[in-house]
Short mmCIF file of N, CA and C in Angstrom, two decimals:
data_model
loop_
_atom_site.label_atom_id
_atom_site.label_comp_id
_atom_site.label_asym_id
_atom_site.label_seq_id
_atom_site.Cartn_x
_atom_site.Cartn_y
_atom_site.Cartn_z
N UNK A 53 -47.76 -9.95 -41.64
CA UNK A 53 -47.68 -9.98 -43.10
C UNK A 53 -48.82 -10.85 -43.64
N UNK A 54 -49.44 -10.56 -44.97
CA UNK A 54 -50.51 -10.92 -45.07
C UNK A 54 -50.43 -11.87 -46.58
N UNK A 55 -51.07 -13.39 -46.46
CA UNK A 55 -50.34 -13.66 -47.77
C UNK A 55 -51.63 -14.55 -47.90
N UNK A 56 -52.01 -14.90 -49.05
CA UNK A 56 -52.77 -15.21 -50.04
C UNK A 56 -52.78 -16.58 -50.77
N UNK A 57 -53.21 -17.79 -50.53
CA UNK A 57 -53.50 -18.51 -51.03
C UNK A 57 -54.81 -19.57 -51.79
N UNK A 58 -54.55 -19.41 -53.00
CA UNK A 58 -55.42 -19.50 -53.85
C UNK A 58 -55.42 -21.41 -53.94
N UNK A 59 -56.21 -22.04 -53.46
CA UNK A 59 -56.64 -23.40 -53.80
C UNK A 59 -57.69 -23.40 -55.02
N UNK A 60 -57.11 -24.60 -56.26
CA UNK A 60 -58.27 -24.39 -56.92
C UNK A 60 -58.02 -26.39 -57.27
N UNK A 61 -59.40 -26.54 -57.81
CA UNK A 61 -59.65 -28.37 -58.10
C UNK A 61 -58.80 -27.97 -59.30
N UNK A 62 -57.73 -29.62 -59.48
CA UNK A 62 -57.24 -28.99 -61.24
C UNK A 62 -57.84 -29.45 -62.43
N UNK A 63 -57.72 -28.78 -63.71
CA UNK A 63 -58.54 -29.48 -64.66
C UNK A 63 -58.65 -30.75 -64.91
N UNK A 64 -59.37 -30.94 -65.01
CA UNK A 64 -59.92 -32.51 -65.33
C UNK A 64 -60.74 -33.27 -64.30
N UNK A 65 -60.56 -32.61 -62.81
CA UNK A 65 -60.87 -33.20 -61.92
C UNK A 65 -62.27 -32.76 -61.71
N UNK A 66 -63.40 -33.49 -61.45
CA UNK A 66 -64.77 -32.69 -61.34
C UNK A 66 -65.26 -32.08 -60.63
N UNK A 67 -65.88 -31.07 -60.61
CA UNK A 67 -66.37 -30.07 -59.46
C UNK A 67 -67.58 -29.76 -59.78
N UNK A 68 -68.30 -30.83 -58.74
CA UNK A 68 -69.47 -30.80 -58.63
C UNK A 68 -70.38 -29.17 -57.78
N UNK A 69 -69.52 -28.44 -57.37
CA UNK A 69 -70.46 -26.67 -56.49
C UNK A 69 -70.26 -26.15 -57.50
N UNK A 70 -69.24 -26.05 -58.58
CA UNK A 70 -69.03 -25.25 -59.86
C UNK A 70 -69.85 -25.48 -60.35
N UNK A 71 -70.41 -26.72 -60.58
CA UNK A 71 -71.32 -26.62 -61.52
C UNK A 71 -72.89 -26.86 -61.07
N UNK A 72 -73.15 -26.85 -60.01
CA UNK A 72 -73.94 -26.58 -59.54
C UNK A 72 -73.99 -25.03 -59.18
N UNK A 73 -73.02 -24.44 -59.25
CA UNK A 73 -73.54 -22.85 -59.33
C UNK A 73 -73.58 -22.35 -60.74
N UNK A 74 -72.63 -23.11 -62.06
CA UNK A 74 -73.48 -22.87 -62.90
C UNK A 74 -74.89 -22.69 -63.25
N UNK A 75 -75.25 -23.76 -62.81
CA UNK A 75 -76.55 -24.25 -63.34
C UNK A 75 -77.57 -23.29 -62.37
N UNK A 76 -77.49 -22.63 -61.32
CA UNK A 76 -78.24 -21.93 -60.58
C UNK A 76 -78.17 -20.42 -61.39
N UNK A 77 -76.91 -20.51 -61.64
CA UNK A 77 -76.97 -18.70 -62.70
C UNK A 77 -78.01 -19.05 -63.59
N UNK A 78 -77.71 -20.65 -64.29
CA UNK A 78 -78.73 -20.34 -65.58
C UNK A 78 -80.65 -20.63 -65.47
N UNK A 79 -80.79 -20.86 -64.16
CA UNK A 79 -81.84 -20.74 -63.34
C UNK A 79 -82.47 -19.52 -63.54
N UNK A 80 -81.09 -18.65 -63.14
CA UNK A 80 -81.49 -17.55 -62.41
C UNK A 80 -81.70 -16.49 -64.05
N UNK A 81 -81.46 -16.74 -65.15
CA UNK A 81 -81.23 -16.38 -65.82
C UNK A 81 -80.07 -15.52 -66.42
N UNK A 82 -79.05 -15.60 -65.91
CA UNK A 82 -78.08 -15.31 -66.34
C UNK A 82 -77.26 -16.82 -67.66
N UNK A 83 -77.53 -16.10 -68.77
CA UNK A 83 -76.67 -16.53 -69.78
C UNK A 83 -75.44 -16.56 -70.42
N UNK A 84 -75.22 -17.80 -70.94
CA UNK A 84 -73.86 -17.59 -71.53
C UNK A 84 -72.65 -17.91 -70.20
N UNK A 85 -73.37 -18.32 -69.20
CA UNK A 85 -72.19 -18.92 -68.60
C UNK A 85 -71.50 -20.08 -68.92
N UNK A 86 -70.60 -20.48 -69.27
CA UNK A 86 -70.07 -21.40 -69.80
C UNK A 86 -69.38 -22.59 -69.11
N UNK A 87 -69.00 -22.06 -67.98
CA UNK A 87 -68.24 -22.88 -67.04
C UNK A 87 -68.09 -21.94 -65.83
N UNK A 88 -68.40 -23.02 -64.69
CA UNK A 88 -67.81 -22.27 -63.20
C UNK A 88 -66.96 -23.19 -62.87
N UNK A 89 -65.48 -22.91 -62.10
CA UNK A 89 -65.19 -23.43 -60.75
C UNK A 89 -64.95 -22.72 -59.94
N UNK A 90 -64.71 -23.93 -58.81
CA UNK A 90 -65.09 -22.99 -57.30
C UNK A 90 -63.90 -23.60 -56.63
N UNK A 91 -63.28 -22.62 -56.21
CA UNK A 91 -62.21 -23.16 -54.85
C UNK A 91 -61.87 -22.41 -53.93
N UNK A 92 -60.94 -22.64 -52.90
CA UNK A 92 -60.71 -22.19 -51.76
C UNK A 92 -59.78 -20.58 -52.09
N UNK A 93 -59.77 -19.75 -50.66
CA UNK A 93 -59.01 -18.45 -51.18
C UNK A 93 -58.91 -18.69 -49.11
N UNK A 94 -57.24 -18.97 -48.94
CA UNK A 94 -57.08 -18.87 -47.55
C UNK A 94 -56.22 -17.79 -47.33
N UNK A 95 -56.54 -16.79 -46.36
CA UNK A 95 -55.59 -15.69 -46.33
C UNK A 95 -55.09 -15.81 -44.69
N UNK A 96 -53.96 -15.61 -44.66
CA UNK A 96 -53.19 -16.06 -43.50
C UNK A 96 -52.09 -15.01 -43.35
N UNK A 97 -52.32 -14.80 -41.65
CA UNK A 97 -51.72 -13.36 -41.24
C UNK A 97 -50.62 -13.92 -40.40
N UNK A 98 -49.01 -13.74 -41.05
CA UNK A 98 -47.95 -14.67 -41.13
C UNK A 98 -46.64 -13.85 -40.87
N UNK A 99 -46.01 -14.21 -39.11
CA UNK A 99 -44.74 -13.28 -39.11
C UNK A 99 -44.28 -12.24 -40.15
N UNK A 100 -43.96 -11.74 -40.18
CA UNK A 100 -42.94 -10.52 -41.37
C UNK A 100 -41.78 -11.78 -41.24
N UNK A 101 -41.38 -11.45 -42.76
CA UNK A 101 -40.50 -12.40 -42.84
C UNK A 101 -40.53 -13.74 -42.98
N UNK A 102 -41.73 -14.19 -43.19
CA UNK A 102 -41.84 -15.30 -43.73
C UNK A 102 -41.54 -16.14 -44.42
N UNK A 103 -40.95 -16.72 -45.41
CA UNK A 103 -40.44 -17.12 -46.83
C UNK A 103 -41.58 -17.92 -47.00
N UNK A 104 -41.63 -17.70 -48.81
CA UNK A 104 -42.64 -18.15 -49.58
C UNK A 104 -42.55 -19.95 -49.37
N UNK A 105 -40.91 -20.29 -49.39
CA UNK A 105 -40.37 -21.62 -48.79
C UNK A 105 -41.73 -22.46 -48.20
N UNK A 106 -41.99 -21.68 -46.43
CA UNK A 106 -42.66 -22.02 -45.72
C UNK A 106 -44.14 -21.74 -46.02
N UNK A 107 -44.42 -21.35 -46.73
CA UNK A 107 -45.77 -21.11 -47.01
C UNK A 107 -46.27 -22.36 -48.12
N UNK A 108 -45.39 -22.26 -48.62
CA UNK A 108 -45.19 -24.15 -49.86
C UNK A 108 -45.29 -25.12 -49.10
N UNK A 109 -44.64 -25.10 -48.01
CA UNK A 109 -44.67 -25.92 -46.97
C UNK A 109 -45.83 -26.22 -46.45
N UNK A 110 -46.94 -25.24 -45.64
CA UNK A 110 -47.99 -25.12 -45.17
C UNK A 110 -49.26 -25.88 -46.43
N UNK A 111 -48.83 -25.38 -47.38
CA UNK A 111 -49.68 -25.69 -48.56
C UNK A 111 -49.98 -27.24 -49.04
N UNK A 112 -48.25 -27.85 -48.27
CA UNK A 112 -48.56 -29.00 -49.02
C UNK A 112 -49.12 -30.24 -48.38
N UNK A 113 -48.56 -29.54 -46.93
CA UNK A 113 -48.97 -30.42 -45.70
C UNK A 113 -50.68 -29.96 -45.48
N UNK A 114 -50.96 -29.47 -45.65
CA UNK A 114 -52.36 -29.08 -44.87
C UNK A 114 -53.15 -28.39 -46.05
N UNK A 115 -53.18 -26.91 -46.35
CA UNK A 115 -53.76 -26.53 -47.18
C UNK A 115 -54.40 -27.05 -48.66
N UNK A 116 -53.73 -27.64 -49.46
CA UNK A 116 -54.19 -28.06 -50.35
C UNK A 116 -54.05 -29.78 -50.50
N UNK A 117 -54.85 -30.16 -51.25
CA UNK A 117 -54.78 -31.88 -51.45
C UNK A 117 -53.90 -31.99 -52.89
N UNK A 118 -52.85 -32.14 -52.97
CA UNK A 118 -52.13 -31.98 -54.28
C UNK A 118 -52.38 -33.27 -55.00
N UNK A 119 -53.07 -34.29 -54.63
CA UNK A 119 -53.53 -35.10 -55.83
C UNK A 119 -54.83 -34.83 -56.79
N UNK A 120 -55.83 -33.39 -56.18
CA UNK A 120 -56.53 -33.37 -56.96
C UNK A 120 -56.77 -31.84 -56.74
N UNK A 121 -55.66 -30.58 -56.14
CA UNK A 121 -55.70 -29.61 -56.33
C UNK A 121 -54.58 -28.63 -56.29
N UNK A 122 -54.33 -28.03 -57.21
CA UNK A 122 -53.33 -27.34 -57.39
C UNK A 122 -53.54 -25.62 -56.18
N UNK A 123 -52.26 -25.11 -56.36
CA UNK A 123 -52.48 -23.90 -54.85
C UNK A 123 -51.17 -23.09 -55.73
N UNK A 124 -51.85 -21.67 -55.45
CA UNK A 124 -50.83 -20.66 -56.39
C UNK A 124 -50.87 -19.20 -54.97
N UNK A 125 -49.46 -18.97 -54.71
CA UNK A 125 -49.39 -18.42 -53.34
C UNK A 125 -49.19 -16.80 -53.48
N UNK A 126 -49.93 -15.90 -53.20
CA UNK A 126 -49.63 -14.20 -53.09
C UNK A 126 -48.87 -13.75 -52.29
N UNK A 127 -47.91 -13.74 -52.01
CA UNK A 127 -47.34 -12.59 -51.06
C UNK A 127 -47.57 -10.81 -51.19
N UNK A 128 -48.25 -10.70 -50.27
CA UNK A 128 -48.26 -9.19 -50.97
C UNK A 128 -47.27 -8.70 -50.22
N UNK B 43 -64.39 -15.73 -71.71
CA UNK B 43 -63.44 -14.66 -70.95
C UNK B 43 -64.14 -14.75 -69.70
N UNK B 44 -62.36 -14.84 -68.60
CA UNK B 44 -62.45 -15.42 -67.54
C UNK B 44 -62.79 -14.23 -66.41
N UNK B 45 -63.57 -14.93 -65.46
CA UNK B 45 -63.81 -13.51 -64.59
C UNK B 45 -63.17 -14.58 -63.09
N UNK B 46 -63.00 -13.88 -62.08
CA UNK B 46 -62.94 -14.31 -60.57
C UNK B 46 -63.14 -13.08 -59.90
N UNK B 47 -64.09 -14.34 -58.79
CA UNK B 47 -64.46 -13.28 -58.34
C UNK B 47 -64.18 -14.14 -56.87
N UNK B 48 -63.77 -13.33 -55.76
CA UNK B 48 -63.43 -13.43 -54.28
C UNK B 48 -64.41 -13.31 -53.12
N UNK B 49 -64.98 -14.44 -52.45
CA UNK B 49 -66.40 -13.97 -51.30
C UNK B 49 -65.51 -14.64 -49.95
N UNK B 50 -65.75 -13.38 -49.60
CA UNK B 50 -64.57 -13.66 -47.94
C UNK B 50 -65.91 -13.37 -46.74
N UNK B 51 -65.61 -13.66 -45.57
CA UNK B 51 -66.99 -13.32 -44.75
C UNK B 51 -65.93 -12.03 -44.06
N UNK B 52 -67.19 -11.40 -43.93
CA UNK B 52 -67.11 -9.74 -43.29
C UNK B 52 -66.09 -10.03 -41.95
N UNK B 53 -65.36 -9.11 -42.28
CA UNK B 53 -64.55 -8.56 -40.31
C UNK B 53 -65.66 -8.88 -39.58
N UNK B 54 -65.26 -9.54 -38.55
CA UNK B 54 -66.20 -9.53 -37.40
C UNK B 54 -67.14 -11.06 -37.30
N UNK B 55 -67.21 -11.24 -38.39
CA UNK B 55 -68.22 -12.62 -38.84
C UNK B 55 -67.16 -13.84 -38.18
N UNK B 56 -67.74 -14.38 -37.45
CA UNK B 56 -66.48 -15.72 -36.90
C UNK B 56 -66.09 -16.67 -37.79
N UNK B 57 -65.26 -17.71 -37.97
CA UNK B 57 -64.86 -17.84 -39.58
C UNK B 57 -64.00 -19.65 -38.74
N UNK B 58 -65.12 -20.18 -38.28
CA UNK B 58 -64.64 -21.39 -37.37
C UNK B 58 -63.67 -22.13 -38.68
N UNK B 59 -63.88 -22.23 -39.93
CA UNK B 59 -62.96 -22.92 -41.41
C UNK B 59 -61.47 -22.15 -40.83
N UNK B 60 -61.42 -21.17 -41.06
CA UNK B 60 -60.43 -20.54 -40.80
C UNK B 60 -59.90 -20.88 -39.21
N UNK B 61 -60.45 -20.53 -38.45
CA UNK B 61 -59.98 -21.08 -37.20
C UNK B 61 -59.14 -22.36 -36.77
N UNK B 62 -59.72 -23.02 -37.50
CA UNK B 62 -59.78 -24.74 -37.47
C UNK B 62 -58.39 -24.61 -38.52
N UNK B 63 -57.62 -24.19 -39.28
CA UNK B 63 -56.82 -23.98 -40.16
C UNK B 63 -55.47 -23.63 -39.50
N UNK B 64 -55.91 -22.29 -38.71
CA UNK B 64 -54.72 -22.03 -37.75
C UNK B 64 -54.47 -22.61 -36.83
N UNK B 65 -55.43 -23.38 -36.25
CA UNK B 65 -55.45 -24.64 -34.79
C UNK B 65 -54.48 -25.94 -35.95
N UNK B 66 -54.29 -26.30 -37.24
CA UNK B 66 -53.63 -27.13 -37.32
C UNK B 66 -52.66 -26.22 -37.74
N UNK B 67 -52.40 -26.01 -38.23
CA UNK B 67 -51.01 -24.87 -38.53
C UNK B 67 -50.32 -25.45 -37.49
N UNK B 68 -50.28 -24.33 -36.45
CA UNK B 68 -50.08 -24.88 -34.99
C UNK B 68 -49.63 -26.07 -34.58
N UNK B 69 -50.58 -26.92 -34.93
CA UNK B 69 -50.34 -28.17 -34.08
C UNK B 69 -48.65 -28.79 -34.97
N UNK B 70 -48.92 -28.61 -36.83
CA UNK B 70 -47.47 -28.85 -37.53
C UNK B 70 -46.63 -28.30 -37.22
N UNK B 71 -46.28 -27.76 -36.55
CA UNK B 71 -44.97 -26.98 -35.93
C UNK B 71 -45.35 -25.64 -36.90
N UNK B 72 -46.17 -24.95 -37.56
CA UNK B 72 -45.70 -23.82 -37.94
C UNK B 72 -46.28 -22.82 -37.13
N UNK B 73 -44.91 -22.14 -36.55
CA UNK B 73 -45.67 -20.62 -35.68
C UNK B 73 -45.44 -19.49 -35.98
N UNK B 74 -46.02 -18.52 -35.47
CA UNK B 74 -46.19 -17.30 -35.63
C UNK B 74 -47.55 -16.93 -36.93
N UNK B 75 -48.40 -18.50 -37.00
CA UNK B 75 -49.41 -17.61 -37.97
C UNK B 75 -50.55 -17.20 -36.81
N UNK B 76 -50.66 -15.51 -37.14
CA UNK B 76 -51.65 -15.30 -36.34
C UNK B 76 -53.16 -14.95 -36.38
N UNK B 77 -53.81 -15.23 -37.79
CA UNK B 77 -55.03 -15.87 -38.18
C UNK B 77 -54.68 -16.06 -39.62
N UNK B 78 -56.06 -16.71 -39.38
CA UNK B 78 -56.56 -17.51 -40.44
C UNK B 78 -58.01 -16.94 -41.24
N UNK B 79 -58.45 -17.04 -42.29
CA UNK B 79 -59.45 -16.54 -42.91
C UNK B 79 -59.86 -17.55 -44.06
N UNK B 80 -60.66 -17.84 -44.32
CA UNK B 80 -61.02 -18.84 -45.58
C UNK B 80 -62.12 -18.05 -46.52
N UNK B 81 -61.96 -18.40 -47.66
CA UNK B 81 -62.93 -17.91 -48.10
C UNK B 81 -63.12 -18.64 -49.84
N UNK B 82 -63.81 -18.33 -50.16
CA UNK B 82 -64.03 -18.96 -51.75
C UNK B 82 -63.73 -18.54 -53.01
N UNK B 83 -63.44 -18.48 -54.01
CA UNK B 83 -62.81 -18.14 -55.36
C UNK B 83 -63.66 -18.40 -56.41
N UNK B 84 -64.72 -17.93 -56.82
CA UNK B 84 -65.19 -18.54 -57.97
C UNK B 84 -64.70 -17.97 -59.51
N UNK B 85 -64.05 -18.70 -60.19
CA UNK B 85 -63.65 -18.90 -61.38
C UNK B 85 -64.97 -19.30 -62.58
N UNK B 86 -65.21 -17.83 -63.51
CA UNK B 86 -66.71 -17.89 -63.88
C UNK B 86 -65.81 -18.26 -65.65
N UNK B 87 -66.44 -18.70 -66.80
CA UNK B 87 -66.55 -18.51 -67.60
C UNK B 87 -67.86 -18.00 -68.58
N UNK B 88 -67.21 -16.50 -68.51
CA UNK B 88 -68.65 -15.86 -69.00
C UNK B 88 -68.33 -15.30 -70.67
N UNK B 89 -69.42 -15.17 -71.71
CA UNK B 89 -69.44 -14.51 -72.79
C UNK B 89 -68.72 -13.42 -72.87
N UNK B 90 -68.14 -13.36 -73.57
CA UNK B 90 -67.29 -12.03 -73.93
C UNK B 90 -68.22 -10.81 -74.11
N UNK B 91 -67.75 -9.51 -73.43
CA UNK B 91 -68.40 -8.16 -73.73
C UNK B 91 -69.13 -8.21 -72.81
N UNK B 92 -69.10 -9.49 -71.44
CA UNK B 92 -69.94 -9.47 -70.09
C UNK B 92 -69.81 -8.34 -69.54
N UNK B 93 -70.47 -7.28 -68.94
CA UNK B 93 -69.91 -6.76 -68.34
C UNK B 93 -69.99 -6.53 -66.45
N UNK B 94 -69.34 -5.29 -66.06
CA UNK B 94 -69.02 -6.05 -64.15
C UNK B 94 -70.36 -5.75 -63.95
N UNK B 95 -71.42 -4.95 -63.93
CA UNK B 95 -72.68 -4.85 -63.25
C UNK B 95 -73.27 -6.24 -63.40
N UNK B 96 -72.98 -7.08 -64.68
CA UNK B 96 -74.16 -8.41 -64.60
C UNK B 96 -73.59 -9.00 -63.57
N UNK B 97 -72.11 -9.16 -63.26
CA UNK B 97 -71.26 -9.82 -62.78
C UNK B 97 -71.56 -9.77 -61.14
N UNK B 98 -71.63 -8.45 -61.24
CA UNK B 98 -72.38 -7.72 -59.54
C UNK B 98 -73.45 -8.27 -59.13
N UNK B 99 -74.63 -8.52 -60.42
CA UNK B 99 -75.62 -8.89 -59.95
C UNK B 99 -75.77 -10.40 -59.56
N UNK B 100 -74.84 -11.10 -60.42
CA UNK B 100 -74.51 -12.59 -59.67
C UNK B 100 -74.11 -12.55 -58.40
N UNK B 101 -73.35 -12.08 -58.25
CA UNK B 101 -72.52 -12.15 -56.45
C UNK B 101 -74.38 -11.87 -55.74
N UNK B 102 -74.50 -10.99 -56.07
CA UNK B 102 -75.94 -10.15 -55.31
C UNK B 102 -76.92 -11.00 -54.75
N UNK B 103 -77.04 -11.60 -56.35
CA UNK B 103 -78.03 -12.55 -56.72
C UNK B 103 -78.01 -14.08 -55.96
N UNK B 104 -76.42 -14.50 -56.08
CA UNK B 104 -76.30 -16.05 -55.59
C UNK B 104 -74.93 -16.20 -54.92
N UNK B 105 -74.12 -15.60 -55.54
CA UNK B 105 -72.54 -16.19 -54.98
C UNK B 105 -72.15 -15.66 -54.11
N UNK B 106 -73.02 -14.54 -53.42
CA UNK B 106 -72.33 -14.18 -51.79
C UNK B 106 -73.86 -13.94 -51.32
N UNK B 107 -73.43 -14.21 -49.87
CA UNK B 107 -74.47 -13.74 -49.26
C UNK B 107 -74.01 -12.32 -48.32
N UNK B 108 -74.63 -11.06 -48.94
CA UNK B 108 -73.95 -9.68 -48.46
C UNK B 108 -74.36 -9.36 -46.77
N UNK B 109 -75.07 -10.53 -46.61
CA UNK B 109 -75.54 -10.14 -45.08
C UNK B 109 -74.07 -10.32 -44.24
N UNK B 110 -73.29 -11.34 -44.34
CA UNK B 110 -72.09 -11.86 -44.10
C UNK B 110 -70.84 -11.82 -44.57
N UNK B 111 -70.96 -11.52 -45.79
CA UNK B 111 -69.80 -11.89 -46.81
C UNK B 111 -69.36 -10.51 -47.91
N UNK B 112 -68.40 -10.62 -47.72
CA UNK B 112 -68.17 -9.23 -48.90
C UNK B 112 -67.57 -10.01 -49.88
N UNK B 113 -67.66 -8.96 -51.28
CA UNK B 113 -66.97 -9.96 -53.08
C UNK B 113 -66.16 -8.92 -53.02
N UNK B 114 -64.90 -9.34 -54.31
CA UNK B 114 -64.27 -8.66 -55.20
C UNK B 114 -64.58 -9.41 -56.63
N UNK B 115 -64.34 -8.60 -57.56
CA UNK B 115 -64.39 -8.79 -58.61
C UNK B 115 -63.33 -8.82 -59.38
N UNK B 116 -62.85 -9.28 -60.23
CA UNK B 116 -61.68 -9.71 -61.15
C UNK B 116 -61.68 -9.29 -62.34
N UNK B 117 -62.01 -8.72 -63.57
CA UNK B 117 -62.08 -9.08 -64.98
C UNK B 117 -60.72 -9.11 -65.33
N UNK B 118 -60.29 -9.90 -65.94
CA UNK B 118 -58.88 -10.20 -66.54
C UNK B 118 -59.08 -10.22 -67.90
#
């Protein structure tokens, strides 16, 4: 089973590759970008039957740093 | 208006982030994950009426490298 987790920095917190890939679009000439962030996308191939439970679990212990990033989980 | 866009490295491309993910999995007592994949999320804020070809040409241009890495695209 194949499930989907989305790590992202949360607002307020700074993200310095976001905006350093901003600033490379507007290099590159692409305008009107306004804001980038950048975060993690971990996809993890997980018994059938999994519960989302344990995947919260995985997330909080390891996957994400919950003092300065929030994690939103896909089950497909 | 928000775009995301998804750069995962190609089947086949070795993905040691990911590896290193399921080697701790593992070690926390969680089993049965049987890989791991990492990959990046970029969260763009672009001008309204952007449309997906400029969007294409960013990934093209800077945010993936297609030798390795495949995108998806998002418009929401």
């Amino acid at each position: 089973m194949k499930v989907r987790v989305d790590v992202m920095l949360k607002n307020g917190v700074l993200d310095p590759q976001g905006e350093a890939v901003r600033h490379a679009l507007g290099s590159l000439g692409f305008d009107g970008v306004e804001g980038v962030r950048q975060g993690k996308v971990i996809e993890l191939d997980v018994a059938d039957g999994t519960d989302e439970a344990t995947i919260k679990d995985m997330c909080e212990k390891l996957l994400a740093n919950t003092v300065i990033e929030s994690y939103a989980i896909h089950m497909d």
